[in-house]
CSV table of C-alpha atoms in Angstrom, one decimal:
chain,number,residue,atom,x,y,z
Z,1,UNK,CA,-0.3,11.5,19.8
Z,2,UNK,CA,-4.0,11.9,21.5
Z,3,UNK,CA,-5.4,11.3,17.7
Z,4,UNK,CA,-3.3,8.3,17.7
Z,5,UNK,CA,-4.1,6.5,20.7
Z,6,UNK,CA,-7.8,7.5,19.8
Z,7,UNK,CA,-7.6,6.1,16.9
Z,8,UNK,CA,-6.1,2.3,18.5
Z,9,UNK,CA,-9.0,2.7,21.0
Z,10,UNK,CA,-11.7,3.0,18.8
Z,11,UNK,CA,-10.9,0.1,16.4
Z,12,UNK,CA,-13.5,-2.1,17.9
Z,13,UNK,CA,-15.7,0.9,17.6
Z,14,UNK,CA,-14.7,1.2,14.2
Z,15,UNK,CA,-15.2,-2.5,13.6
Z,16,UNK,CA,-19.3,-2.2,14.7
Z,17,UNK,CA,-20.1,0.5,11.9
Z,18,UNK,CA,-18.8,-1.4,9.6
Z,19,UNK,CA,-20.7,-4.2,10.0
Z,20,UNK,CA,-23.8,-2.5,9.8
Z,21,UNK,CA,-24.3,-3.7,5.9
Z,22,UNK,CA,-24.6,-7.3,7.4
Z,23,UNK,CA,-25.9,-6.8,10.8
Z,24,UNK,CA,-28.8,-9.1,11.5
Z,25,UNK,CA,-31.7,-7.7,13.2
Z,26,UNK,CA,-32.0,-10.5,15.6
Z,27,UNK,CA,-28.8,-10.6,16.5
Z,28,UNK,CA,-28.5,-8.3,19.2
Z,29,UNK,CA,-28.6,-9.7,23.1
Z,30,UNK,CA,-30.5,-6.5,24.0
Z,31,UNK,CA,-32.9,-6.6,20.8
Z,32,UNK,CA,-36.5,-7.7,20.8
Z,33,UNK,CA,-38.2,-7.7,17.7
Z,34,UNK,CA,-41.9,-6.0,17.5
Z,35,UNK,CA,-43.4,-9.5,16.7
Z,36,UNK,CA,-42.5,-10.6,20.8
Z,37,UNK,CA,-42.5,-7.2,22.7
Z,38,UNK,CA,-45.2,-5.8,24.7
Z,39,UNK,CA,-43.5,-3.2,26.9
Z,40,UNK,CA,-40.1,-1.7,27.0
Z,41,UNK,CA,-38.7,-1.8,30.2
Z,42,UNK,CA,-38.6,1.9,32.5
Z,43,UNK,CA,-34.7,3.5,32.2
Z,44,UNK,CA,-32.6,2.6,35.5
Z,45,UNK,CA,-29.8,4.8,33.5
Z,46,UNK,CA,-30.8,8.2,33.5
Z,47,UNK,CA,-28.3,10.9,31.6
Z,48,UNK,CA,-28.0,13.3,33.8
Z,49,UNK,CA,-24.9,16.4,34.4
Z,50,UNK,CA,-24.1,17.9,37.7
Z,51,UNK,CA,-25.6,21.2,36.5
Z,52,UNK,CA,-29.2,20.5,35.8
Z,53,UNK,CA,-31.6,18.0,36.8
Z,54,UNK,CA,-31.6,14.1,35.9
Z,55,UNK,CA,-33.0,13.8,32.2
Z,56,UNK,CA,-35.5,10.6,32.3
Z,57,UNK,CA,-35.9,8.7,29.1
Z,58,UNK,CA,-39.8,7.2,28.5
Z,59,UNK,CA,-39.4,4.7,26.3
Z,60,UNK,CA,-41.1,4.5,23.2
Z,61,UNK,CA,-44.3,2.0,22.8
Z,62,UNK,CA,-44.3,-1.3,21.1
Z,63,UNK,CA,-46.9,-1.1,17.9
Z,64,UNK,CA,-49.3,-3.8,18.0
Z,65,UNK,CA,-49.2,-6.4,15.1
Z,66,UNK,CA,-52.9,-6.2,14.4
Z,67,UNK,CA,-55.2,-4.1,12.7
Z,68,UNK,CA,-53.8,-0.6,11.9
Z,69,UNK,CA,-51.7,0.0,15.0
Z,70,UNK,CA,-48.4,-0.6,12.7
Z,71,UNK,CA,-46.9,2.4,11.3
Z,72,UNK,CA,-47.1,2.6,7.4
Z,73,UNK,CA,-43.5,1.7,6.0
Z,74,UNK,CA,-41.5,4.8,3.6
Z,75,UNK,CA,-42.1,5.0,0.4
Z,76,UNK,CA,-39.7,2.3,-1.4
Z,77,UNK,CA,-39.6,3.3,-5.0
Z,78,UNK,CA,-38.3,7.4,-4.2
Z,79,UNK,CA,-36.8,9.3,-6.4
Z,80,UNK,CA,-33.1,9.0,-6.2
Z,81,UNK,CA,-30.1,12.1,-7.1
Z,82,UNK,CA,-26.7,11.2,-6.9
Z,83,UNK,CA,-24.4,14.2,-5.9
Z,84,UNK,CA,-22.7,15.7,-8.7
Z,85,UNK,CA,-19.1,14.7,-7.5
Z,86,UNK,CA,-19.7,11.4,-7.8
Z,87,UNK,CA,-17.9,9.6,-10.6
Z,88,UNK,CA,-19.7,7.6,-13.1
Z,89,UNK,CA,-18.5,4.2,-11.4
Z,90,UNK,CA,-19.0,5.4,-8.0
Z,91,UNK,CA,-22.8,6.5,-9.4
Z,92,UNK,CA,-23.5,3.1,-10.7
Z,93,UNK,CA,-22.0,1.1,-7.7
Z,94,UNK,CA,-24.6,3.6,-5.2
Z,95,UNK,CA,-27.1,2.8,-7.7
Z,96,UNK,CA,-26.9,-1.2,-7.9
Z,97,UNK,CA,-26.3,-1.3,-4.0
Z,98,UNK,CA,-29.7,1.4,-3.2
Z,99,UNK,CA,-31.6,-1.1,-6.1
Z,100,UNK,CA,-30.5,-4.4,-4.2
Z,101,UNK,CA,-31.5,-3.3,-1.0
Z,102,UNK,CA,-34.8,-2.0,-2.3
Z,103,UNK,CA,-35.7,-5.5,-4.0
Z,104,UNK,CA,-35.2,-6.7,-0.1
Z,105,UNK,CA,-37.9,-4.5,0.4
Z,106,UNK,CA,-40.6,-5.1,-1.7
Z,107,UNK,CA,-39.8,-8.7,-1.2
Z,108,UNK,CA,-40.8,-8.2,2.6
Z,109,UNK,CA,-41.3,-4.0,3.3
Z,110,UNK,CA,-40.8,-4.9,7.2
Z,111,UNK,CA,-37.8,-6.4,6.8
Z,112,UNK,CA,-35.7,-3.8,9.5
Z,113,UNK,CA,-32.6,-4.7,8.4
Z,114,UNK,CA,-32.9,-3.7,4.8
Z,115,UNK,CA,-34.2,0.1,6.1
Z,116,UNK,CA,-31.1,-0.3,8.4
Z,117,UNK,CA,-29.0,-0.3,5.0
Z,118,UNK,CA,-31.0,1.6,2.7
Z,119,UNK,CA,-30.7,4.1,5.1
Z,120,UNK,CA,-26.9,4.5,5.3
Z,121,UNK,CA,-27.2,4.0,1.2
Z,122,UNK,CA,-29.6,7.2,1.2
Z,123,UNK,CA,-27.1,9.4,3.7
Z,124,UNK,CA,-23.9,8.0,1.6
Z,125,UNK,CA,-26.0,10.2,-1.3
Z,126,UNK,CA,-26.9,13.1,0.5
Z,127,UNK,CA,-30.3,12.3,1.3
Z,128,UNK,CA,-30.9,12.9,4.4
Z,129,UNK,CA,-34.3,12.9,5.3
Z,130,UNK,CA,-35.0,9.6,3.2
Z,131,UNK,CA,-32.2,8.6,5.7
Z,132,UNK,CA,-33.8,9.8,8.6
Z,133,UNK,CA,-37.7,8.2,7.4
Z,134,UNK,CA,-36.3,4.8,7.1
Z,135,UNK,CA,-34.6,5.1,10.3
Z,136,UNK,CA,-37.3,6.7,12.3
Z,137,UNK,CA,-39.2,3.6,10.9
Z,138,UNK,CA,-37.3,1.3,12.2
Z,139,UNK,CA,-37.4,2.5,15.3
Z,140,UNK,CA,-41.4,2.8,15.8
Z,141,UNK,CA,-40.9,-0.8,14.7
Z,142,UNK,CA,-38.3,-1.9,17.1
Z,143,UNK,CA,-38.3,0.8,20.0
Z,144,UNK,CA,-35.6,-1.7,21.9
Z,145,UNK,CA,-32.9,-1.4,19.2
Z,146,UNK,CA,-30.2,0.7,19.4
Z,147,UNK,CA,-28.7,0.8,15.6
Z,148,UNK,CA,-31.0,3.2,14.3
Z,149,UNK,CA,-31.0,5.1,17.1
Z,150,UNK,CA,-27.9,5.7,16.9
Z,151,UNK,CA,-27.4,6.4,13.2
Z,152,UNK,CA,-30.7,8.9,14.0
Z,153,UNK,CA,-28.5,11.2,17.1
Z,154,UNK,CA,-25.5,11.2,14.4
Z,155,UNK,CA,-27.5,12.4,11.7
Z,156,UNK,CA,-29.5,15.0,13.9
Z,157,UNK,CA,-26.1,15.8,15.1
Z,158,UNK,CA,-23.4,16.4,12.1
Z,159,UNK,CA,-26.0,16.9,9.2
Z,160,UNK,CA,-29.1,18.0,9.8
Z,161,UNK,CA,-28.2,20.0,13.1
Z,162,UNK,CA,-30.8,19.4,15.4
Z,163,UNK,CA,-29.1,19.0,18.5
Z,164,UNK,CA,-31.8,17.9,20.4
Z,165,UNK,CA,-33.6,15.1,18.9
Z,166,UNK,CA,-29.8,14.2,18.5
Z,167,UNK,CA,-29.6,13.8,22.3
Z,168,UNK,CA,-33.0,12.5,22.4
Z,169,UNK,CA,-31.7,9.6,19.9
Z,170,UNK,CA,-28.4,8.9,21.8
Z,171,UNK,CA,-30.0,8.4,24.9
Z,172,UNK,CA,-32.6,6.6,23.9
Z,173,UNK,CA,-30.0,4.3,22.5
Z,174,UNK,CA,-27.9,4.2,25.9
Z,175,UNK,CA,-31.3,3.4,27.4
Z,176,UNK,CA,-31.8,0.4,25.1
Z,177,UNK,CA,-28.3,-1.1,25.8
Z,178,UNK,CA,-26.2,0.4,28.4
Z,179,UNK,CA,-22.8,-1.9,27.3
Z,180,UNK,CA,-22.7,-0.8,23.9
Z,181,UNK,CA,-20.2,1.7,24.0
Z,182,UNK,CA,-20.8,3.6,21.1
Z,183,UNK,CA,-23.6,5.6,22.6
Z,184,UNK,CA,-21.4,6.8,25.2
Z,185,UNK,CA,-19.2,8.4,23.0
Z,186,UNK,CA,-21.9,10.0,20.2
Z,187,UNK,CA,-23.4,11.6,23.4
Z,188,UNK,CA,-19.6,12.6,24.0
Z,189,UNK,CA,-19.0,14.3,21.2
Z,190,UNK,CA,-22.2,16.0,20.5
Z,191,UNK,CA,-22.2,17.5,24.2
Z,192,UNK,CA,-18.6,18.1,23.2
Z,193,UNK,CA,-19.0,19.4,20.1
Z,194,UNK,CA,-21.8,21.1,19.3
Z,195,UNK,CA,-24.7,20.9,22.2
Z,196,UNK,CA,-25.1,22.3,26.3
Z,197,UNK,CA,-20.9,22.7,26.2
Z,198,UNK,CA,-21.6,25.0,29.4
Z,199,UNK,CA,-22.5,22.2,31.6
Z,200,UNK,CA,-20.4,19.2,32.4
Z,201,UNK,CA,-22.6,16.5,30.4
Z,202,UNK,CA,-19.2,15.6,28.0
Z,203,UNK,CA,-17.8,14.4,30.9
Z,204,UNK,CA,-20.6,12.7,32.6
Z,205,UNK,CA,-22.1,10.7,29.8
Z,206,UNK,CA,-18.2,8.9,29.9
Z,207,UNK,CA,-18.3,8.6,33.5
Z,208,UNK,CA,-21.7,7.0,33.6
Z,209,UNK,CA,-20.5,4.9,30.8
Z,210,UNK,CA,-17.7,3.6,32.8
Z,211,UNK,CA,-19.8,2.9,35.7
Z,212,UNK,CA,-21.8,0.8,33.5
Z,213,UNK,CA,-18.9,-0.6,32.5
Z,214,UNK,CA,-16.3,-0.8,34.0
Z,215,UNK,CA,-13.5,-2.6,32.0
Z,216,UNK,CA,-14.7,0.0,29.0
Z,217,UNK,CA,-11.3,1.3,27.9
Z,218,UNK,CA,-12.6,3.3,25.2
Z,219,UNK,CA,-14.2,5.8,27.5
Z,220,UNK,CA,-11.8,5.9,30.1
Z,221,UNK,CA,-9.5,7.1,27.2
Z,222,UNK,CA,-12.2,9.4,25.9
Z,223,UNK,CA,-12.4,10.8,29.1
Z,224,UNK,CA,-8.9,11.5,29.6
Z,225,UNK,CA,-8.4,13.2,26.9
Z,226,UNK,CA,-11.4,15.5,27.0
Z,227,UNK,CA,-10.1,16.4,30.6
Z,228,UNK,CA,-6.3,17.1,29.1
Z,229,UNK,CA,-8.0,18.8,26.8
Z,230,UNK,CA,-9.6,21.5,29.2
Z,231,UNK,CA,-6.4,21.5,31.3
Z,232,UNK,CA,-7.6,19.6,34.4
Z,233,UNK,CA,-4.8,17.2,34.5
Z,234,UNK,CA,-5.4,15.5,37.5
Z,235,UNK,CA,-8.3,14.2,36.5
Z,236,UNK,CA,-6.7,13.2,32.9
Z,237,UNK,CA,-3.7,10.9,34.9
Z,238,UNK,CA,-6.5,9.4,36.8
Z,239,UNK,CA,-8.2,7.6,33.8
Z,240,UNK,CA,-5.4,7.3,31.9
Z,241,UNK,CA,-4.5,5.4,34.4
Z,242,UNK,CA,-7.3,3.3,34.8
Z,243,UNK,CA,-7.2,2.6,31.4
Z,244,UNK,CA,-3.2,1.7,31.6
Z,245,UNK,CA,-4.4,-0.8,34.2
Z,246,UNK,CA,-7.5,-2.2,32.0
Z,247,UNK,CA,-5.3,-2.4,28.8
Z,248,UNK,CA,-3.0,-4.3,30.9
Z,249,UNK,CA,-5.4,-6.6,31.7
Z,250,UNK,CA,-6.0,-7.3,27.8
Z,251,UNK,CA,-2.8,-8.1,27.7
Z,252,UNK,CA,-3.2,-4.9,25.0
Z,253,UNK,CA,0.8,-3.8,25.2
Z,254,UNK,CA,0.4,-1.6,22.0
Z,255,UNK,CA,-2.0,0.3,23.8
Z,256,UNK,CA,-0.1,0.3,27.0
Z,257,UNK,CA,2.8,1.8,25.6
Z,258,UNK,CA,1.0,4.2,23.6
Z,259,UNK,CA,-1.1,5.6,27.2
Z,260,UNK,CA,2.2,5.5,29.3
Z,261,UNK,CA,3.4,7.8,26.9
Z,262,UNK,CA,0.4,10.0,26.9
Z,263,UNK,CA,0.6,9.7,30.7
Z,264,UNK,CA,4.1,10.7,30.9
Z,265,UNK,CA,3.2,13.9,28.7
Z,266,UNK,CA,1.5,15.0,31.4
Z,267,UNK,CA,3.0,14.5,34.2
């Protein structure tokens, strides 16, 4: 039943990654492109845990337009391997969608967007560091985004194991928009997971989400289950609850239904 009702709660979620093959690079409220920034503003939302000491993020520089203060752009025309359990029509579809997104590229190499998808085209192949370079270019580029951030923590995190650029990634993407939700739960799950699971961060990163936003759903669900998870069911009826209330409000009864009966489990 938790998997379930995770599951209805994170179809929004759900709905964001997908959209990453069109998402515009513009597009974003929180986004300013390199061509208009000249600072990043200092982080007011510090990730912090009750056992160690608040975590500051510095935000990365803006690179100038001029002269050679612009990072050079990954290589375009790599070599490319396709995993040997792909079939021959799933090889050729990879192939035609890596070769599309690369004429993008040499069409206009700063284009952010295209590194956005080539990116997720290189990691649906197995290569993960070409994933990672056209990432991490993005992000010199456009040090306010939060999509490759974000794609950058994941990758850290599930395939390349480096837990702590991973956080560093996440949080610099909570940094760069604390509504987007998304963040919030990466961090989640890699504290979670995988990373410090002897300090309380899994829960705080949710809690400091919902502070942030308060009508966020997704975490208050999050965070009840983590806490039913490690037994502490008072703390598990009080978000459920709150997200009973906030579901309610969205006039979301599928979801209702589905947390009265987690609730009730519980009680």
């Amino acid at each position: 039943m938790q998997k379930n009702i995770l599951i209805v709660v994170g179809a929004a979620v759900l709905i964001g990654v997908a959209g990453f093959g069109v998402w515009k690079w513009q597009s974003l409220s929180s986004d300013t492109p390199a061509s208009g920034a000249t600072t990043t503003p200092e982080s007011n939302f510090p990730v912090s845990a009750s056992t160690s000491a608040p975590v500051t993020i510095t935000p990365l520089p803006v690179p100038s337009e001029s002269g050679s203060g612009l990072p050079p752009h990954p290589f375009i025309n790599r070599e490319i391997s396709v995993p040997a359990s792909f079939t021959v029509q799933e090889k050729a579809i990879v192939l035609a969608d890596i070769e599309a997104v690369r004429v993008r590229l040499r069409n206009n190499p700063k284009d952010l967007n295209a590194w956005i998808d080539l990116g997720i085209r290189y990691k649906t192949i197995n290569d993960y560091e070409a994933a990672r370079e056209a990432w991490e270019y993005v992000s010199l580029m456009s040090p306010t985004n939060i999509v490759s951030y974000n794609n950058i923590g994941n990758l850290y995190h599930y395939e390349l194991k480096d837990y702590v650029r991973a956080e560093m990634n996440l949080k610099q993407a909570v940094h760069n928009d604390p509504q987007y939700l998304l963040s919030y739960l990466n961090l989640h799950d890699l504290y979670r997971l995988s990373y410090q699971q002897n300090t309380t961060k899994a829960a705080d990163i949710l809690q400091q989400g919902i502070k942030q936003n308060p009508k966020a759903v997704d975490l208050m669900v999050a965070l009840a289950t983590y806490y039913r998870s490690k037994g502490n069911l008072a703390d598990a009826r009080t978000y459920y609850q709150q997200a009973i209330v906030v579901a309610t409000e969205l006039k979301n009864d599928a979801l209702v239904i589905t947390l009265k009966a987690e609730l009730k489990a519980i009680e």
